[in-house]
Amino acid sequence: MDYKISVIIPVYNVEQYIAQCLESILNQSLKEIEIICINDGSKDTSKTILEEYQKKDNRIVIINKSNAGYGAACNSGLRLARGKYISIIESDDFIDKDMFKELFNLAEENNTDIVKSAYYEYIEEEQEQISKIVKINWSEQYNMPKEVFEIADCTQLVYFHPSIWSCIYKKEFLDKNNIHFVEAQGAGWVDNPFQIQTLCSAKRILYTDKAYYYYRLNNPSSSSNIVDIYNPFDRSDEVHYFLEANNFDDKNLLAHLYKREMSYIHIVLSGIEDNLLDLASEKISKMVERMDKNIIYENEYINDYEKWVYESCLSKEGLKTLMEHIKNNNNRNHSVIVKE
């Protein structure tokens, strides 16, 4: 079979959710897909569930490997993929039955490198047996291009949630630009540099307001609930290395990247304990020192609050004040630690 889309699913300890994920993919209205499941050393029954589904559908390929993290799992899938386009689906999420058909048609009709869609945030309240679904459509907040564009035409995309799973990518485009994932332990925030590399390398991007993807927010075992303090800073370094190596110096793009990095600072300061304050202070100082002061104070996309955050990060006392402000005004839903 000539596959139109290769679906890559990194799997790690998701026995509660993987069946729903696979059902939504197997029931796609586009049938010419291969489903590459990378079992990344799961310790629960995920592997058994994958094998049961493989018996029902020969489009499923299972790769069993020792645990090496989300990025390594995705790279294993990319090496095996035979489809014209690539989709990456997280194993605790699920998708609308027409996602692949409609994104594939858009990609073919517009000769795109990337098609990106709106998506849904999905919260399942098990005790009340109800689900809360919120559509995330950036056209409601920003002036998104209606036609094919490059990142210079829509630099706000680098500020948005990476949501790499709400896209399909032309495999030829990924191969030509040697785009792959950073291999870090756990989830490792490796979707961030992948997002920047793909968006900045693409010549033809298309965004659609229609949502297909259900992004689960209340998986208690999700690695996003625990943040390794090194992840945001290491990924930020990798993003800047890429931009510098490829001469990306668009001031609006950098402004939106700085906005994202300030959100990293928020995450770290909201979840940190006192024993990590010195390490956080060192990492944050290096991050803000790299920022172009002229962009911070002159670019139209940087607001007054972000300027204050930037200024607060320039001293340890300012950081303490910022941390108190953040903790007093945010619901803490994760912990920041140093993973061994």
CSV table of C-alpha atoms in Angstrom, one decimal:
chain,number,residue,atom,x,y,z
A,1,MET,CA,0.0,0.0,0.0
A,2,ASP,CA,1.1,3.5,-0.8
A,3,TYR,CA,0.6,5.3,2.5
A,4,LYS,CA,-0.6,8.9,2.5
A,5,ILE,CA,0.1,9.5,6.1
A,6,SER,CA,2.5,7.8,8.6
A,7,VAL,CA,1.1,8.2,12.1
A,8,ILE,CA,3.8,8.1,14.8
A,9,ILE,CA,2.6,7.3,18.4
A,10,PRO,CA,5.2,7.3,21.2
A,11,VAL,CA,3.8,5.1,24.0
A,12,TYR,CA,4.8,5.0,27.6
A,13,ASN,CA,2.6,3.8,30.4
A,14,VAL,CA,-0.8,4.9,29.0
A,15,GLU,CA,-2.9,1.7,29.5
A,16,GLN,CA,-5.9,3.9,30.6
A,17,TYR,CA,-5.9,5.9,27.3
A,18,ILE,CA,-4.2,4.1,24.5
A,19,ALA,CA,-7.3,2.2,23.3
A,20,GLN,CA,-9.2,5.4,22.8
A,21,CYS,CA,-6.3,6.8,20.9
A,22,LEU,CA,-5.9,3.8,18.6
A,23,GLU,CA,-9.7,3.6,18.0
A,24,SER,CA,-9.8,7.2,16.8
A,25,ILE,CA,-6.9,6.5,14.4
A,26,LEU,CA,-8.1,3.2,13.1
A,27,ASN,CA,-11.6,4.7,12.4
A,28,GLN,CA,-10.2,7.5,10.2
A,29,SER,CA,-12.1,8.1,7.0
A,30,LEU,CA,-8.7,8.2,5.3
A,31,LYS,CA,-7.6,4.5,5.2
A,32,GLU,CA,-4.2,4.7,3.5
A,33,ILE,CA,-2.3,5.3,6.7
A,34,GLU,CA,0.3,3.3,8.6
A,35,ILE,CA,0.4,3.5,12.4
A,36,ILE,CA,3.8,3.2,14.0
A,37,CYS,CA,3.6,2.6,17.7
A,38,ILE,CA,6.8,3.0,19.6
A,39,ASN,CA,6.6,1.3,23.0
A,40,ASP,CA,9.2,3.2,24.9
A,41,GLY,CA,9.8,0.7,27.7
A,42,SER,CA,6.3,0.8,29.2
A,43,LYS,CA,5.9,-0.9,32.5
A,44,ASP,CA,2.1,-1.3,32.5
A,45,THR,CA,-0.1,-3.2,30.0
A,46,SER,CA,0.4,-0.7,27.1
A,47,LYS,CA,2.4,-3.3,25.2
A,48,THR,CA,-0.3,-5.9,25.5
A,49,ILE,CA,-3.0,-3.5,24.4
A,50,LEU,CA,-0.9,-2.6,21.3
A,51,GLU,CA,-0.5,-6.2,20.4
A,52,GLU,CA,-4.2,-6.9,20.7
A,53,TYR,CA,-4.9,-4.0,18.3
A,54,GLN,CA,-2.2,-5.2,15.9
A,55,LYS,CA,-4.0,-8.5,15.5
A,56,LYS,CA,-7.1,-6.6,14.3
A,57,ASP,CA,-5.4,-4.3,11.9
A,58,ASN,CA,-2.2,-4.9,9.9
A,59,ARG,CA,-1.6,-1.2,9.4
A,60,ILE,CA,-0.2,-1.2,12.9
A,61,VAL,CA,3.6,-1.5,13.4
A,62,ILE,CA,4.9,-2.0,16.9
A,63,ILE,CA,8.5,-1.1,17.9
A,64,ASN,CA,9.5,-2.2,21.4
A,65,LYS,CA,12.5,-0.4,22.8
A,66,SER,CA,14.1,0.5,26.1
A,67,ASN,CA,13.0,3.8,27.6
A,68,ALA,CA,14.8,6.7,26.0
A,69,GLY,CA,12.2,9.4,26.0
A,70,TYR,CA,9.7,11.1,23.7
A,71,GLY,CA,12.2,12.5,21.3
A,72,ALA,CA,14.1,9.2,20.7
A,73,ALA,CA,10.7,7.4,20.2
A,74,CYS,CA,9.6,9.9,17.6
A,75,ASN,CA,12.9,9.7,15.8
A,76,SER,CA,12.5,5.9,15.6
A,77,GLY,CA,9.1,6.4,14.0
A,78,LEU,CA,10.5,9.0,11.5
A,79,ARG,CA,13.2,6.6,10.4
A,80,LEU,CA,10.6,3.9,9.6
A,81,ALA,CA,7.8,6.1,8.1
A,82,ARG,CA,6.8,5.4,4.5
A,83,GLY,CA,4.0,7.8,4.1
A,84,LYS,CA,4.0,11.0,2.1
A,85,TYR,CA,3.1,13.0,5.3
A,86,ILE,CA,3.9,12.6,8.9
A,87,SER,CA,1.5,12.9,11.9
A,88,ILE,CA,2.6,12.7,15.5
A,89,ILE,CA,-0.1,11.7,18.0
A,90,GLU,CA,0.3,11.6,21.7
A,91,SER,CA,-0.9,8.3,23.2
A,92,ASP,CA,-3.3,9.8,25.8
A,93,ASP,CA,-5.1,11.9,23.2
A,94,PHE,CA,-7.6,11.2,20.4
A,95,ILE,CA,-8.7,12.7,17.1
A,96,ASP,CA,-11.8,13.4,15.0
A,97,LYS,CA,-12.5,10.7,12.3
A,98,ASP,CA,-11.9,13.1,9.4
A,99,MET,CA,-8.7,14.7,10.6
A,100,PHE,CA,-6.3,12.9,8.3
A,101,LYS,CA,-8.6,13.1,5.2
A,102,GLU,CA,-9.2,16.8,5.5
A,103,LEU,CA,-5.6,17.8,6.4
A,104,PHE,CA,-4.2,15.6,3.6
A,105,ASN,CA,-6.6,17.2,1.1
A,106,LEU,CA,-5.5,20.6,2.2
A,107,ALA,CA,-1.9,19.7,2.0
A,108,GLU,CA,-2.3,18.3,-1.5
A,109,GLU,CA,-4.4,21.1,-2.8
A,110,ASN,CA,-2.0,23.8,-1.6
A,111,ASN,CA,1.3,21.9,-2.0
A,112,THR,CA,2.2,22.6,1.6
A,113,ASP,CA,5.1,21.6,3.9
A,114,ILE,CA,2.9,21.9,7.0
A,115,VAL,CA,-0.8,22.0,7.6
A,116,LYS,CA,-1.7,23.1,11.1
A,117,SER,CA,-5.1,23.2,12.6
A,118,ALA,CA,-7.0,24.5,15.6
A,119,TYR,CA,-7.5,21.9,18.4
A,120,TYR,CA,-9.5,21.1,21.5
A,121,GLU,CA,-8.3,21.1,25.1
A,122,TYR,CA,-10.1,18.1,26.7
A,123,ILE,CA,-10.7,17.6,30.4
A,124,GLU,CA,-12.5,14.5,31.6
A,125,GLU,CA,-14.2,14.7,35.0
A,126,GLU,CA,-14.4,11.1,35.9
A,127,GLN,CA,-16.3,11.5,39.2
A,128,GLU,CA,-18.9,13.7,37.6
A,129,GLN,CA,-18.8,11.6,34.3
A,130,ILE,CA,-18.6,14.7,32.2
A,131,SER,CA,-16.1,16.1,29.7
A,132,LYS,CA,-15.1,19.7,29.3
A,133,ILE,CA,-14.0,20.7,25.8
A,134,VAL,CA,-12.5,24.1,24.9
A,135,LYS,CA,-11.6,24.9,21.3
A,136,ILE,CA,-8.2,26.6,20.9
A,137,ASN,CA,-8.4,28.6,17.7
A,138,TRP,CA,-5.8,31.3,17.3
A,139,SER,CA,-7.8,33.1,14.6
A,140,GLU,CA,-10.0,34.3,17.5
A,141,GLN,CA,-7.1,36.2,19.1
A,142,TYR,CA,-4.7,36.9,16.2
A,143,ASN,CA,-4.8,37.8,12.5
A,144,MET,CA,-3.9,34.4,11.1
A,145,PRO,CA,-3.2,34.2,7.3
A,146,LYS,CA,-6.0,32.7,5.2
A,147,GLU,CA,-3.6,31.5,2.5
A,148,VAL,CA,-0.3,29.7,2.4
A,149,PHE,CA,2.4,31.6,4.3
A,150,GLU,CA,5.9,31.5,5.7
A,151,ILE,CA,6.9,32.1,9.3
A,152,ALA,CA,7.8,35.8,8.6
A,153,ASP,CA,4.2,36.4,7.8
A,154,CYS,CA,2.9,34.9,11.1
A,155,THR,CA,5.7,35.1,13.7
A,156,GLN,CA,3.2,34.7,16.5
A,157,LEU,CA,3.2,31.0,15.8
A,158,VAL,CA,6.5,30.6,17.7
A,159,TYR,CA,4.7,32.0,20.8
A,160,PHE,CA,1.8,29.6,20.7
A,161,HIS,CA,1.7,26.2,22.3
A,162,PRO,CA,3.9,23.9,20.1
A,163,SER,CA,0.9,21.6,19.4
A,164,ILE,CA,3.0,19.6,16.9
A,165,TRP,CA,0.3,17.0,17.0
A,166,SER,CA,-2.3,19.3,15.4
A,167,CYS,CA,-0.3,19.2,12.1
A,168,ILE,CA,0.8,17.0,9.3
A,169,TYR,CA,4.3,17.5,7.8
A,170,LYS,CA,5.5,16.5,4.4
A,171,LYS,CA,8.1,13.8,4.9
A,172,GLU,CA,10.2,15.0,2.0
A,173,PHE,CA,10.3,18.4,3.7
A,174,LEU,CA,11.5,16.9,7.0
A,175,ASP,CA,14.1,14.8,5.2
A,176,LYS,CA,15.4,17.6,3.0
A,177,ASN,CA,15.9,19.9,6.1
A,178,ASN,CA,17.3,17.1,8.3
A,179,ILE,CA,14.7,17.8,10.9
A,180,HIS,CA,14.4,15.4,13.8
A,181,PHE,CA,13.8,15.5,17.6
A,182,VAL,CA,16.2,16.3,20.3
A,183,GLU,CA,16.7,13.1,22.3
A,184,ALA,CA,16.2,13.8,26.0
A,185,GLN,CA,14.9,11.7,28.9
A,186,GLY,CA,11.2,11.8,29.5
A,187,ALA,CA,9.1,14.2,27.4
A,188,GLY,CA,11.9,16.7,27.8
A,189,TRP,CA,10.0,19.6,26.1
A,190,VAL,CA,11.5,18.3,22.8
A,191,ASP,CA,8.4,19.5,20.9
A,192,ASN,CA,9.6,23.1,21.3
A,193,PRO,CA,12.7,22.9,19.1
A,194,PHE,CA,10.9,20.6,16.7
A,195,GLN,CA,8.2,23.2,16.3
A,196,ILE,CA,10.7,26.0,15.7
A,197,GLN,CA,12.7,24.0,13.2
A,198,THR,CA,9.7,23.0,11.2
A,199,LEU,CA,8.0,26.4,11.1
A,200,CYS,CA,11.2,28.3,10.3
A,201,SER,CA,12.3,25.9,7.6
A,202,ALA,CA,9.0,25.6,5.9
A,203,LYS,CA,8.2,27.6,2.7
A,204,ARG,CA,4.6,26.7,2.6
A,205,ILE,CA,2.5,26.6,5.8
A,206,LEU,CA,-1.3,26.5,5.9
A,207,TYR,CA,-3.5,27.1,9.0
A,208,THR,CA,-7.1,26.0,9.3
A,209,ASP,CA,-9.6,27.1,11.9
A,210,LYS,CA,-11.2,23.7,12.0
A,211,ALA,CA,-10.3,21.6,15.1
A,212,TYR,CA,-9.7,17.8,15.0
A,213,TYR,CA,-7.4,17.0,17.8
A,214,TYR,CA,-8.4,16.4,21.5
A,215,TYR,CA,-5.5,17.3,23.7
A,216,ARG,CA,-6.0,15.7,27.2
A,217,LEU,CA,-5.1,18.0,30.1
A,218,ASN,CA,-6.0,15.8,33.1
A,219,ASN,CA,-3.8,12.8,32.7
A,220,PRO,CA,-2.3,12.6,36.2
A,221,SER,CA,0.7,10.6,35.1
A,222,SER,CA,1.6,13.0,32.3
A,223,SER,CA,5.2,14.1,32.3
A,224,SER,CA,4.1,17.7,31.8
A,225,ASN,CA,2.9,17.7,35.5
A,226,ILE,CA,6.6,17.5,36.5
A,227,VAL,CA,9.1,19.8,35.0
A,228,ASP,CA,12.8,19.0,35.1
A,229,ILE,CA,14.4,22.5,35.7
A,230,TYR,CA,17.0,21.9,32.9
A,231,ASN,CA,14.4,21.3,30.2
A,232,PRO,CA,13.1,24.8,29.4
A,233,PHE,CA,16.6,26.2,29.4
A,234,ASP,CA,18.2,23.4,27.4
A,235,ARG,CA,15.5,23.6,24.8
A,236,SER,CA,15.8,27.4,24.7
A,237,ASP,CA,19.5,27.1,24.0
A,238,GLU,CA,18.9,24.6,21.2
A,239,VAL,CA,16.3,26.9,19.6
A,240,HIS,CA,18.8,29.8,19.6
A,241,TYR,CA,21.6,27.6,18.2
A,242,PHE,CA,19.3,26.7,15.3
A,243,LEU,CA,18.2,30.2,14.6
A,244,GLU,CA,21.7,31.6,14.7
A,245,ALA,CA,23.1,28.8,12.5
A,246,ASN,CA,20.4,29.5,9.9
A,247,ASN,CA,20.6,33.3,10.1
A,248,PHE,CA,17.1,33.8,11.4
A,249,ASP,CA,17.2,37.3,12.9
A,250,ASP,CA,13.6,38.6,12.3
A,251,LYS,CA,12.9,41.0,15.2
A,252,ASN,CA,9.2,40.0,15.4
A,253,LEU,CA,10.1,36.3,15.5
A,254,LEU,CA,12.6,37.0,18.3
A,255,ALA,CA,10.0,39.1,20.1
A,256,HIS,CA,7.5,36.2,20.1
A,257,LEU,CA,10.3,33.8,21.1
A,258,TYR,CA,11.1,36.0,24.1
A,259,LYS,CA,7.4,36.0,25.0
A,260,ARG,CA,7.6,32.2,25.0
A,261,GLU,CA,10.7,32.2,27.1
A,262,MET,CA,9.0,34.4,29.7
A,263,SER,CA,6.3,31.8,29.9
A,264,TYR,CA,9.1,29.2,30.6
A,265,ILE,CA,10.2,31.5,33.5
A,266,HIS,CA,6.7,31.6,34.8
A,267,ILE,CA,6.5,27.8,34.8
A,268,VAL,CA,9.8,27.4,36.6
A,269,LEU,CA,9.1,30.1,39.2
A,270,SER,CA,5.5,28.8,39.9
A,271,GLY,CA,6.6,25.3,40.6
A,272,ILE,CA,10.0,25.7,42.3
A,273,GLU,CA,11.0,25.1,45.9
A,274,ASP,CA,13.6,27.2,47.8
A,275,ASN,CA,16.4,24.6,47.3
A,276,LEU,CA,16.4,25.2,43.6
A,277,LEU,CA,16.2,29.0,43.6
A,278,ASP,CA,19.9,29.5,43.1
A,279,LEU,CA,20.0,27.2,40.1
A,280,ALA,CA,16.9,28.7,38.6
A,281,SER,CA,18.3,32.2,39.2
A,282,GLU,CA,21.5,31.2,37.3
A,283,LYS,CA,19.6,29.7,34.4
A,284,ILE,CA,17.1,32.6,34.1
A,285,SER,CA,19.8,35.2,34.2
A,286,LYS,CA,21.5,33.5,31.2
A,287,MET,CA,18.3,33.3,29.3
A,288,VAL,CA,17.4,37.0,29.7
A,289,GLU,CA,21.0,38.2,29.1
A,290,ARG,CA,20.7,36.7,25.6
A,291,MET,CA,17.6,38.8,24.9
A,292,ASP,CA,18.0,41.9,22.7
A,293,LYS,CA,17.2,44.8,25.0
A,294,ASN,CA,16.1,46.9,22.0
A,295,ILE,CA,13.5,44.3,21.0
A,296,ILE,CA,12.2,44.1,24.6
A,297,TYR,CA,11.6,47.8,24.8
A,298,GLU,CA,10.8,48.8,21.3
A,299,ASN,CA,9.0,45.9,19.6
A,300,GLU,CA,5.2,46.3,19.5
A,301,TYR,CA,4.5,42.7,20.5
A,302,ILE,CA,6.2,43.0,23.9
A,303,ASN,CA,3.7,44.3,26.5
A,304,ASP,CA,4.4,46.3,29.7
A,305,TYR,CA,4.0,43.2,31.9
A,306,GLU,CA,6.6,41.3,29.9
A,307,LYS,CA,9.0,44.3,30.2
A,308,TRP,CA,8.5,44.1,33.9
A,309,VAL,CA,9.2,40.4,33.9
A,310,TYR,CA,12.4,41.0,31.9
A,311,GLU,CA,13.5,43.7,34.3
A,312,SER,CA,12.7,41.5,37.4
A,313,CYS,CA,14.9,38.8,36.0
A,314,LEU,CA,18.0,41.0,35.9
A,315,SER,CA,18.6,40.7,39.7
A,316,LYS,CA,18.1,38.0,42.4
A,317,GLU,CA,15.9,40.3,44.4
A,318,GLY,CA,13.8,41.1,41.4
A,319,LEU,CA,13.4,37.3,40.8
A,320,LYS,CA,12.2,36.8,44.3
A,321,THR,CA,9.6,39.5,43.9
A,322,LEU,CA,8.5,38.0,40.6
A,323,MET,CA,8.3,34.5,42.1
A,324,GLU,CA,6.1,35.7,44.9
A,325,HIS,CA,3.9,37.5,42.4
A,326,ILE,CA,3.5,34.4,40.2
A,327,LYS,CA,2.8,32.1,43.1
A,328,ASN,CA,0.2,34.4,44.5
A,329,ASN,CA,-1.6,34.7,41.2
A,330,ASN,CA,-1.4,31.3,39.7
A,331,ASN,CA,-2.8,27.9,40.5
A,332,ARG,CA,0.2,25.6,40.9
A,333,ASN,CA,-0.4,22.4,38.9
A,334,HIS,CA,3.1,21.1,38.5
A,335,SER,CA,6.4,20.6,40.3
A,336,VAL,CA,9.8,21.7,39.1
A,337,ILE,CA,12.6,19.3,40.1
A,338,VAL,CA,16.0,18.1,39.1
A,339,LYS,CA,15.7,14.7,37.7
A,340,GLU,CA,18.4,12.2,38.3
